PDB file of C-alpha atoms in Angstrom:
ATOM      1  CA  MET A   1      -7.730   2.159  19.741  1.00  0.00           C
ATOM      2  CA  GLN A   2      -4.348   1.990  21.445  1.00  0.00           C
ATOM      3  CA  GLN A   3      -0.965   1.898  19.652  1.00  0.00           C
ATOM      4  CA  TYR A   4      -0.443  -1.815  20.289  1.00  0.00           C
ATOM      5  CA  GLN A   5      -3.904  -2.544  18.844  1.00  0.00           C
ATOM      6  CA  PHE A   6      -3.185  -0.374  15.806  1.00  0.00           C
ATOM      7  CA  GLU A   7       0.045  -2.262  15.103  1.00  0.00           C
ATOM      8  CA  LYS A   8      -1.681  -5.667  15.194  1.00  0.00           C
ATOM      9  CA  ILE A   9      -2.993  -5.032  11.665  1.00  0.00           C
ATOM     10  CA  TYR A  10       0.323  -6.091  10.099  1.00  0.00           C
ATOM     11  CA  ALA A  11       0.295  -9.569  11.642  1.00  0.00           C
ATOM     12  CA  GLN A  12      -3.439  -9.978  11.091  1.00  0.00           C
ATOM     13  CA  MET A  13      -3.194  -9.145   7.390  1.00  0.00           C
ATOM     14  CA  GLU A  14      -0.145 -11.381   6.969  1.00  0.00           C
ATOM     15  CA  GLN A  15      -2.053 -14.242   8.574  1.00  0.00           C
ATOM     16  CA  GLU A  16      -5.010 -13.650   6.260  1.00  0.00           C
ATOM     17  CA  PHE A  17      -3.187 -12.943   2.961  1.00  0.00           C
ATOM     18  CA  GLY A  18       0.288 -14.404   3.412  1.00  0.00           C
ATOM     19  CA  LYS A  19       3.476 -12.599   2.523  1.00  0.00           C
ATOM     20  CA  ILE A  20       6.084 -12.228  -0.178  1.00  0.00           C
ATOM     21  CA  GLU A  21       9.145 -14.283   0.569  1.00  0.00           C
ATOM     22  CA  LYS A  22      12.483 -12.511   0.284  1.00  0.00           C
ATOM     23  CA  GLY A  23      13.952 -13.026  -3.141  1.00  0.00           C
ATOM     24  CA  THR A  24      10.577 -13.316  -4.909  1.00  0.00           C
ATOM     25  CA  GLU A  25       9.814  -9.585  -5.044  1.00  0.00           C
ATOM     26  CA  ASP A  26      10.370  -9.506  -8.824  1.00  0.00           C
ATOM     27  CA  TYR A  27       7.103 -11.395  -9.289  1.00  0.00           C
ATOM     28  CA  HIS A  28       5.286  -8.470  -7.650  1.00  0.00           C
ATOM     29  CA  THR A  29       7.033  -5.580  -9.396  1.00  0.00           C
ATOM     30  CA  LEU A  30       3.886  -4.458 -11.234  1.00  0.00           C
ATOM     31  CA  MET A  31       2.366  -3.536  -7.877  1.00  0.00           C
ATOM     32  CA  ILE A  32       5.411  -2.678  -5.784  1.00  0.00           C
ATOM     33  CA  TYR A  33       6.948  -0.240  -8.276  1.00  0.00           C
ATOM     34  CA  PRO A  34       3.944   2.122  -8.554  1.00  0.00           C
ATOM     35  CA  ILE A  35       3.537   2.159  -4.774  1.00  0.00           C
ATOM     36  CA  GLU A  36       7.218   2.886  -4.160  1.00  0.00           C
ATOM     37  CA  SER A  37       7.320   5.408  -6.986  1.00  0.00           C
ATOM     38  CA  ASN A  38       4.366   7.309  -5.500  1.00  0.00           C
ATOM     39  CA  LEU A  39       5.962   7.207  -2.070  1.00  0.00           C
ATOM     40  CA  LEU A  40       9.265   8.603  -3.297  1.00  0.00           C
ATOM     41  CA  LYS A  41       7.533  11.377  -5.237  1.00  0.00           C
ATOM     42  CA  THR A  42       5.556  12.324  -2.143  1.00  0.00           C
ATOM     43  CA  TYR A  43       8.611  12.252   0.100  1.00  0.00           C
ATOM     44  CA  ARG A  44      10.547  14.478  -2.292  1.00  0.00           C
ATOM     45  CA  LYS A  45       7.788  17.071  -2.181  1.00  0.00           C
ATOM     46  CA  PHE A  46       7.186  16.716   1.574  1.00  0.00           C
ATOM     47  CA  PRO A  47      10.329  15.523   3.411  1.00  0.00           C
ATOM     48  CA  SER A  48       8.452  15.527   6.737  1.00  0.00           C
ATOM     49  CA  SER A  49       6.523  12.540   5.349  1.00  0.00           C
ATOM     50  CA  ASN A  50       9.477  10.354   6.247  1.00  0.00           C
ATOM     51  CA  SER A  51      10.124   6.655   6.793  1.00  0.00           C
ATOM     52  CA  ARG A  52       8.606   6.601  10.278  1.00  0.00           C
ATOM     53  CA  ARG A  53       5.447   8.261   8.965  1.00  0.00           C
ATOM     54  CA  LEU A  54       5.406   5.638   6.209  1.00  0.00           C
ATOM     55  CA  LEU A  55       5.060   2.842   8.758  1.00  0.00           C
ATOM     56  CA  GLU A  56       1.975   4.598  10.123  1.00  0.00           C
ATOM     57  CA  ALA A  57       0.617   5.179   6.611  1.00  0.00           C
ATOM     58  CA  ILE A  58       0.909   1.491   5.750  1.00  0.00           C
ATOM     59  CA  GLY A  59      -1.090   0.624   8.868  1.00  0.00           C
ATOM     60  CA  LEU A  60      -3.745   3.181   7.952  1.00  0.00           C
ATOM     61  CA  VAL A  61      -3.982   1.772   4.426  1.00  0.00           C
ATOM     62  CA  LEU A  62      -4.322  -1.780   5.729  1.00  0.00           C
ATOM     63  CA  TYR A  63      -7.194  -0.698   7.977  1.00  0.00           C
ATOM     64  CA  ASN A  64      -8.774   1.108   5.029  1.00  0.00           C
ATOM     65  CA  ILE A  65      -8.514  -2.022   2.886  1.00  0.00           C
ATOM     66  CA  ARG A  66      -9.920  -4.269   5.595  1.00  0.00           C
ATOM     67  CA  SER A  67     -12.808  -1.883   6.057  1.00  0.00           C
ATOM     68  CA  ARG A  68     -13.595  -2.016   2.321  1.00  0.00           C
ATOM     69  CA  TYR A  69     -13.916  -5.795   2.084  1.00  0.00           C
ATOM     70  CA  THR A  70     -15.438  -6.469   5.517  1.00  0.00           C
ATOM     71  CA  GLY A  71     -17.698  -3.448   5.964  1.00  0.00           C
ATOM     72  CA  GLU A  72     -16.297  -2.927   9.470  1.00  0.00           C
ATOM     73  CA  THR A  73     -15.102   0.473  10.617  1.00  0.00           C
ATOM     74  CA  TYR A  74     -12.002   1.132  12.681  1.00  0.00           C
ATOM     75  CA  ALA A  75     -11.220   4.068  14.950  1.00  0.00           C
ATOM     76  CA  VAL A  76      -7.892   5.050  13.401  1.00  0.00           C
ATOM     77  CA  GLU A  77      -8.338   8.812  13.005  1.00  0.00           C
ATOM     78  CA  SER A  78      -6.217   9.526  16.083  1.00  0.00           C
ATOM     79  CA  PHE A  79      -3.264   7.908  14.259  1.00  0.00           C
ATOM     80  CA  ARG A  80      -3.617  10.033  11.116  1.00  0.00           C
ATOM     81  CA  ASN A  81      -1.661  13.261  10.711  1.00  0.00           C
ATOM     82  CA  GLU A  82      -0.729  15.463   7.793  1.00  0.00           C
ATOM     83  CA  ASP A  83       2.569  13.676   7.159  1.00  0.00           C
ATOM     84  CA  ASN A  84       1.322  10.084   7.158  1.00  0.00           C
ATOM     85  CA  ALA A  85      -1.924  11.046   5.365  1.00  0.00           C
ATOM     86  CA  ARG A  86       0.103  12.205   2.342  1.00  0.00           C
ATOM     87  CA  LEU A  87       1.841   8.844   2.187  1.00  0.00           C
ATOM     88  CA  GLU A  88      -1.428   6.999   2.769  1.00  0.00           C
ATOM     89  CA  HIS A  89      -2.924   8.824  -0.215  1.00  0.00           C
ATOM     90  CA  ALA A  90       0.147   8.078  -2.369  1.00  0.00           C
ATOM     91  CA  ILE A  91      -0.138   4.370  -1.585  1.00  0.00           C
ATOM     92  CA  LEU A  92      -3.865   4.236  -2.276  1.00  0.00           C
ATOM     93  CA  MET A  93      -3.468   6.081  -5.575  1.00  0.00           C
ATOM     94  CA  ALA A  94      -1.411   3.132  -6.819  1.00  0.00           C
ATOM     95  CA  PHE A  95      -4.235   0.568  -6.592  1.00  0.00           C
ATOM     96  CA  ASP A  96      -7.409   1.710  -4.841  1.00  0.00           C
ATOM     97  CA  PRO A  97     -10.406   2.322  -7.110  1.00  0.00           C
ATOM     98  CA  PHE A  98     -12.099   4.304  -4.334  1.00  0.00           C
ATOM     99  CA  THR A  99      -9.194   6.762  -4.200  1.00  0.00           C
ATOM    100  CA  ASN A 100      -8.102   6.865  -7.840  1.00  0.00           C
ATOM    101  CA  GLU A 101     -10.960   7.823 -10.160  1.00  0.00           C
ATOM    102  CA  GLU A 102      -9.032   6.912 -13.315  1.00  0.00           C
ATOM    103  CA  LEU A 103      -8.444   3.404 -12.005  1.00  0.00           C
ATOM    104  CA  ARG A 104     -12.063   3.114 -10.908  1.00  0.00           C
ATOM    105  CA  SER A 105     -13.204   4.072 -14.397  1.00  0.00           C
ATOM    106  CA  LEU A 106     -11.033   1.356 -15.949  1.00  0.00           C
ATOM    107  CA  MET A 107     -12.222  -1.259 -13.478  1.00  0.00           C
ATOM    108  CA  THR A 108     -15.897  -0.488 -13.907  1.00  0.00           C
ATOM    109  CA  MET A 109     -15.545  -1.002 -17.667  1.00  0.00           C
ATOM    110  CA  ASP A 110     -14.915  -4.682 -16.915  1.00  0.00           C
ATOM    111  CA  PRO A 111     -18.311  -6.377 -16.416  1.00  0.00           C
ATOM    112  CA  ASP A 112     -16.703  -9.084 -14.260  1.00  0.00           C
ATOM    113  CA  ILE A 113     -15.543  -6.591 -11.616  1.00  0.00           C
ATOM    114  CA  ASP A 114     -18.217  -5.652  -9.083  1.00  0.00           C
ATOM    115  CA  LEU A 115     -16.847  -3.060  -6.684  1.00  0.00           C
ATOM    116  CA  THR A 116     -19.836  -3.556  -4.392  1.00  0.00           C
ATOM    117  CA  ASP A 117     -19.063  -7.247  -3.825  1.00  0.00           C
ATOM    118  CA  LYS A 118     -16.972  -7.862  -0.681  1.00  0.00           C
ATOM    119  CA  GLU A 119     -15.284 -10.992  -2.053  1.00  0.00           C
ATOM    120  CA  THR A 120     -14.327  -9.194  -5.277  1.00  0.00           C
ATOM    121  CA  LEU A 121     -12.811  -6.401  -3.196  1.00  0.00           C
ATOM    122  CA  ARG A 122     -10.871  -8.902  -1.110  1.00  0.00           C
ATOM    123  CA  GLU A 123      -9.456 -10.398  -4.327  1.00  0.00           C
ATOM    124  CA  ILE A 124      -8.586  -6.954  -5.720  1.00  0.00           C
ATOM    125  CA  TYR A 125      -6.742  -6.039  -2.527  1.00  0.00           C
ATOM    126  CA  ALA A 126      -4.852  -9.335  -2.059  1.00  0.00           C
ATOM    127  CA  GLU A 127      -1.821  -8.327  -4.144  1.00  0.00           C
ATOM    128  CA  PRO A 128      -1.540  -4.789  -2.717  1.00  0.00           C
ATOM    129  CA  VAL A 129      -1.734  -6.174   0.828  1.00  0.00           C
ATOM    130  CA  ILE A 130       1.153  -8.597   0.428  1.00  0.00           C
ATOM    131  CA  CYS A 131       3.171  -5.909  -1.351  1.00  0.00           C
ATOM    132  CA  LEU A 132       2.533  -3.432   1.464  1.00  0.00           C
ATOM    133  CA  LEU A 133       3.578  -6.003   4.044  1.00  0.00           C
ATOM    134  CA  ARG A 134       6.829  -6.521   2.119  1.00  0.00           C
ATOM    135  CA  ILE A 135       7.399  -2.763   1.868  1.00  0.00           C
ATOM    136  CA  LYS A 136       6.814  -2.502   5.628  1.00  0.00           C
ATOM    137  CA  GLU A 137       9.533  -5.119   6.224  1.00  0.00           C
ATOM    138  CA  SER A 138      11.857  -3.097   4.025  1.00  0.00           C
ATOM    139  CA  VAL A 139      11.038   0.141   5.859  1.00  0.00           C
ATOM    140  CA  ASP A 140      11.712  -1.529   9.217  1.00  0.00           C
ATOM    141  CA  SER A 141      15.015  -2.886   7.947  1.00  0.00           C
ATOM    142  CA  TRP A 142      16.241   0.410   6.485  1.00  0.00           C
ATOM    143  CA  ILE A 143      15.236   2.370   9.576  1.00  0.00           C
ATOM    144  CA  LYS A 144      17.332  -0.018  11.685  1.00  0.00           C
ATOM    145  CA  ARG A 145      20.302   0.291   9.319  1.00  0.00           C
ATOM    146  CA  MET A 146      20.224   3.988   8.495  1.00  0.00           C
ATOM    147  CA  GLY A 147      17.998   5.743  11.025  1.00  0.00           C
ATOM    148  CA  SER A 148      14.565   7.335  11.004  1.00  0.00           C
ATOM    149  CA  ASN A 149      14.601   8.089   7.287  1.00  0.00           C
ATOM    150  CA  GLY A 150      16.531   5.068   6.085  1.00  0.00           C
ATOM    151  CA  TYR A 151      13.891   3.743   3.717  1.00  0.00           C
ATOM    152  CA  PHE A 152      13.664   6.926   1.668  1.00  0.00           C
ATOM    153  CA  GLU A 153      17.429   7.401   1.659  1.00  0.00           C
ATOM    154  CA  PHE A 154      17.777   3.878   0.283  1.00  0.00           C
ATOM    155  CA  SER A 155      14.914   4.371  -2.215  1.00  0.00           C
ATOM    156  CA  GLU A 156      16.447   7.576  -3.513  1.00  0.00           C
ATOM    157  CA  SER A 157      19.818   5.898  -4.092  1.00  0.00           C
ATOM    158  CA  TYR A 158      18.335   2.706  -5.543  1.00  0.00           C
ATOM    159  CA  MET A 159      15.479   3.881  -7.750  1.00  0.00           C
ATOM    160  CA  GLY A 160      15.584   7.661  -7.489  1.00  0.00           C
ATOM    161  CA  PRO A 161      17.180   8.288 -10.885  1.00  0.00           C
ATOM    162  CA  GLU A 162      14.333   6.357 -12.558  1.00  0.00           C
ATOM    163  CA  ILE A 163      11.579   8.386 -10.872  1.00  0.00           C
ATOM    164  CA  SER A 164      10.746  11.791 -12.272  1.00  0.00           C
ATOM    165  CA  GLY A 165       7.847  14.199 -12.023  1.00  0.00           C
ATOM    166  CA  ASP A 166       5.323  14.314  -9.253  1.00  0.00           C
ATOM    167  CA  GLU A 167       2.235  12.740 -10.836  1.00  0.00           C
ATOM    168  CA  LEU A 168       1.073   9.699  -8.894  1.00  0.00           C
ATOM    169  CA  VAL A 169       0.789   6.513 -10.954  1.00  0.00           C
ATOM    170  CA  PHE A 170      -1.256   3.359 -10.597  1.00  0.00           C
ATOM    171  CA  ALA A 171      -1.068  -0.330 -11.362  1.00  0.00           C
ATOM    172  CA  TRP A 172      -3.943  -2.488 -12.385  1.00  0.00           C
ATOM    173  CA  THR A 173      -3.554  -6.203 -12.205  1.00  0.00           C
ATOM    174  CA  ASP A 174      -6.472  -8.318 -13.273  1.00  0.00           C
ATOM    175  CA  THR A 175      -7.453 -10.605 -10.399  1.00  0.00           C
ATOM    176  CA  ARG A 176      -9.093 -13.225 -12.598  1.00  0.00           C
ATOM    177  CA  ASP A 177      -7.366 -16.460 -13.549  1.00  0.00           C
ATOM    178  CA  ASP A 178      -5.541 -16.409 -16.888  1.00  0.00           C
ATOM    179  CA  GLU A 179      -8.120 -18.864 -18.229  1.00  0.00           C
ATOM    180  CA  ASP A 180     -10.879 -16.304 -17.619  1.00  0.00           C
ATOM    181  CA  VAL A 181      -9.119 -13.455 -19.421  1.00  0.00           C
TER     182      VAL A 181
END
């Protein structure tokens, strides 16, 4: 896979799942906050996992997600390195039951969640995908404004005081309709 092919994942996932409109991010805080919190904790521990590496990590996560609900495999290993892999892991720990065992345990306790069903997986990943696409927009914007590490510089000033420790956290949003809960 070439770089231009790798970068197509953002537009493809936006076309499939949609996107969060600017100004409506508050409705997605339960997913965005754990992802951003994990990212900031990882960056603090490993400053070489910077904003530019985050863009790569988001692409890797999107390919991982697509692979889970389609069964297809993608040749993305050549894009993975130590710095973006840390961020990829931090992102996945926020919502992926195949990465986060504690989350998987909670999800499998719900008889209505079948982690072997492709459509169920697509539903589980819908919210994280649109949140990641919004985070990517933010990363792009802050890199343009502040340079190659703009996103993390902004994150540290904006939410840094609220984030402590280095344990990665997760969010679990139930994908069923409120009527089903």
